[in-house]
Amino acid sequence: MKTLLITYHSITGGSKAMAQAVAEGAGTEPNTRTVLLHASETNAEHVLNAHGYVFVTPETLGSMAGLMKDFFDRTYYAALDQVNGRPYTVLVCAGSDGQGAVKQIQRIATGWRLTEMAPPHIVCTQAQTPEKILAPKTIAPADLQHCRDLGAAFAGGLALGLF
């Protein structure tokens, strides 16, 4: 049985909702085990035991969130040359454009020699004031459905050996 690891960090709930939607979609595939973990709980063993990865982060100051970076810092060297070729994708809950967070994770994935399974998905909340940035986020139903569909496709592809 293949394992899909979904690692996320969330500050205002948007990234968590996206990660949960991916897990819901992936859960429809009976031949793939889905592991949904907060970045602070994810360790190198989780990374090494997974066959594919979904990284979900909020955009923070134009970058990935600090706890997401901490996850990569803690697991990078243990996984280096151990996860080559495994598929991944990135989801970002952004206040502006999310590209900085995407680029950072793509660079790390390149170092791990991962293969991008699907293009990054950025949900832009247009939060540009301190009050809106810190407010709880509600993700639009269409974006949550995209996350569910992505999870189902990823888990299905793993189960079928497509990647």
Short mmCIF file of C-alpha atoms in Angstrom, two decimals, residues 3-92:
data_model
loop_
_atom_site.label_atom_id
_atom_site.label_comp_id
_atom_site.label_asym_id
_atom_site.label_seq_id
_atom_site.Cartn_x
_atom_site.Cartn_y
_atom_site.Cartn_z
CA THR A 3 1.37 6.38 1.53
CA LEU A 4 0.54 10.00 0.73
CA LEU A 5 1.97 12.44 3.28
CA ILE A 6 0.20 15.79 3.59
CA THR A 7 2.26 18.20 5.67
CA TYR A 8 0.81 21.60 6.49
CA HIS A 9 1.06 24.64 8.67
CA SER A 10 -1.78 27.07 9.21
CA ILE A 11 -2.02 30.34 11.06
CA THR A 12 -5.55 31.49 10.29
CA GLY A 13 -7.18 28.24 9.19
CA GLY A 14 -6.96 28.58 5.40
CA SER A 15 -4.05 26.21 4.84
CA LYS A 16 -5.51 23.72 7.31
CA ALA A 17 -8.82 23.69 5.43
CA MET A 18 -6.96 23.12 2.17
CA ALA A 19 -4.89 20.28 3.66
CA GLN A 20 -7.99 18.64 5.14
CA ALA A 21 -9.73 18.84 1.76
CA VAL A 22 -6.76 17.12 0.10
CA ALA A 23 -6.92 14.40 2.77
CA GLU A 24 -10.67 13.97 2.20
CA GLY A 25 -10.11 13.48 -1.51
CA ALA A 26 -7.19 11.13 -0.97
CA GLY A 27 -9.26 9.15 1.51
CA THR A 28 -11.52 8.01 -1.31
CA GLU A 29 -8.73 5.77 -2.63
CA PRO A 30 -8.80 2.53 -0.59
CA ASN A 31 -5.34 1.43 -1.76
CA THR A 32 -3.51 4.51 -0.51
CA ARG A 33 -2.87 5.40 3.11
CA THR A 34 -3.24 9.12 3.78
CA VAL A 35 -1.21 10.76 6.56
CA LEU A 36 -2.18 14.35 7.44
CA LEU A 37 0.29 15.99 9.83
CA HIS A 38 1.03 19.46 11.05
CA ALA A 39 4.54 20.53 10.07
CA SER A 40 5.63 20.55 13.72
CA GLU A 41 4.64 16.86 14.04
CA THR A 42 6.18 15.65 10.78
CA ASN A 43 9.59 14.04 11.07
CA ALA A 44 12.12 12.42 8.77
CA GLU A 45 10.62 8.96 9.29
CA HIS A 46 7.28 10.23 7.95
CA VAL A 47 9.03 11.64 4.90
CA LEU A 48 11.04 8.49 4.26
CA ASN A 49 8.01 6.21 4.63
CA ALA A 50 5.81 8.19 2.23
CA HIS A 51 5.56 7.60 -1.50
CA GLY A 52 4.24 11.08 -2.34
CA TYR A 53 3.93 14.49 -0.70
CA VAL A 54 1.57 17.44 -0.53
CA PHE A 55 3.08 20.52 1.12
CA VAL A 56 0.55 23.12 2.27
CA THR A 57 1.60 26.47 3.73
CA PRO A 58 0.37 29.99 4.22
CA GLU A 59 2.28 32.79 2.62
CA THR A 60 4.04 34.70 5.38
CA LEU A 61 5.89 37.89 4.46
CA GLY A 62 6.14 36.66 0.87
CA SER A 63 7.64 33.31 1.91
CA MET A 64 6.56 29.94 3.26
CA ALA A 65 5.61 29.99 6.93
CA GLY A 66 8.44 29.59 9.44
CA LEU A 67 7.16 26.29 10.84
CA MET A 68 7.02 24.87 7.33
CA LYS A 69 10.64 25.94 6.85
CA ASP A 70 11.43 24.32 10.21
CA PHE A 71 9.92 21.05 8.95
CA PHE A 72 12.17 21.12 5.90
CA ASP A 73 15.20 22.08 8.03
CA ARG A 74 14.60 19.11 10.36
CA THR A 75 14.02 16.52 7.63
CA TYR A 76 16.09 17.67 4.65
CA TYR A 77 19.38 15.89 5.24
CA ALA A 78 17.84 12.65 6.48
CA ALA A 79 15.77 12.43 3.28
CA LEU A 80 18.47 13.63 0.88
CA ASP A 81 19.11 10.97 -1.79
CA GLN A 82 16.46 8.76 -0.14
CA VAL A 83 13.31 10.15 -1.82
CA ASN A 84 14.55 10.78 -5.36
CA GLY A 85 11.82 10.77 -7.99
CA ARG A 86 8.87 10.70 -5.61
CA PRO A 87 5.94 12.95 -6.59
CA TYR A 88 4.89 16.11 -4.80
CA THR A 89 2.76 19.20 -5.14
CA VAL A 90 2.43 22.52 -3.30
CA LEU A 91 -0.62 24.41 -2.06
CA VAL A 92 -0.39 27.96 -0.70
#
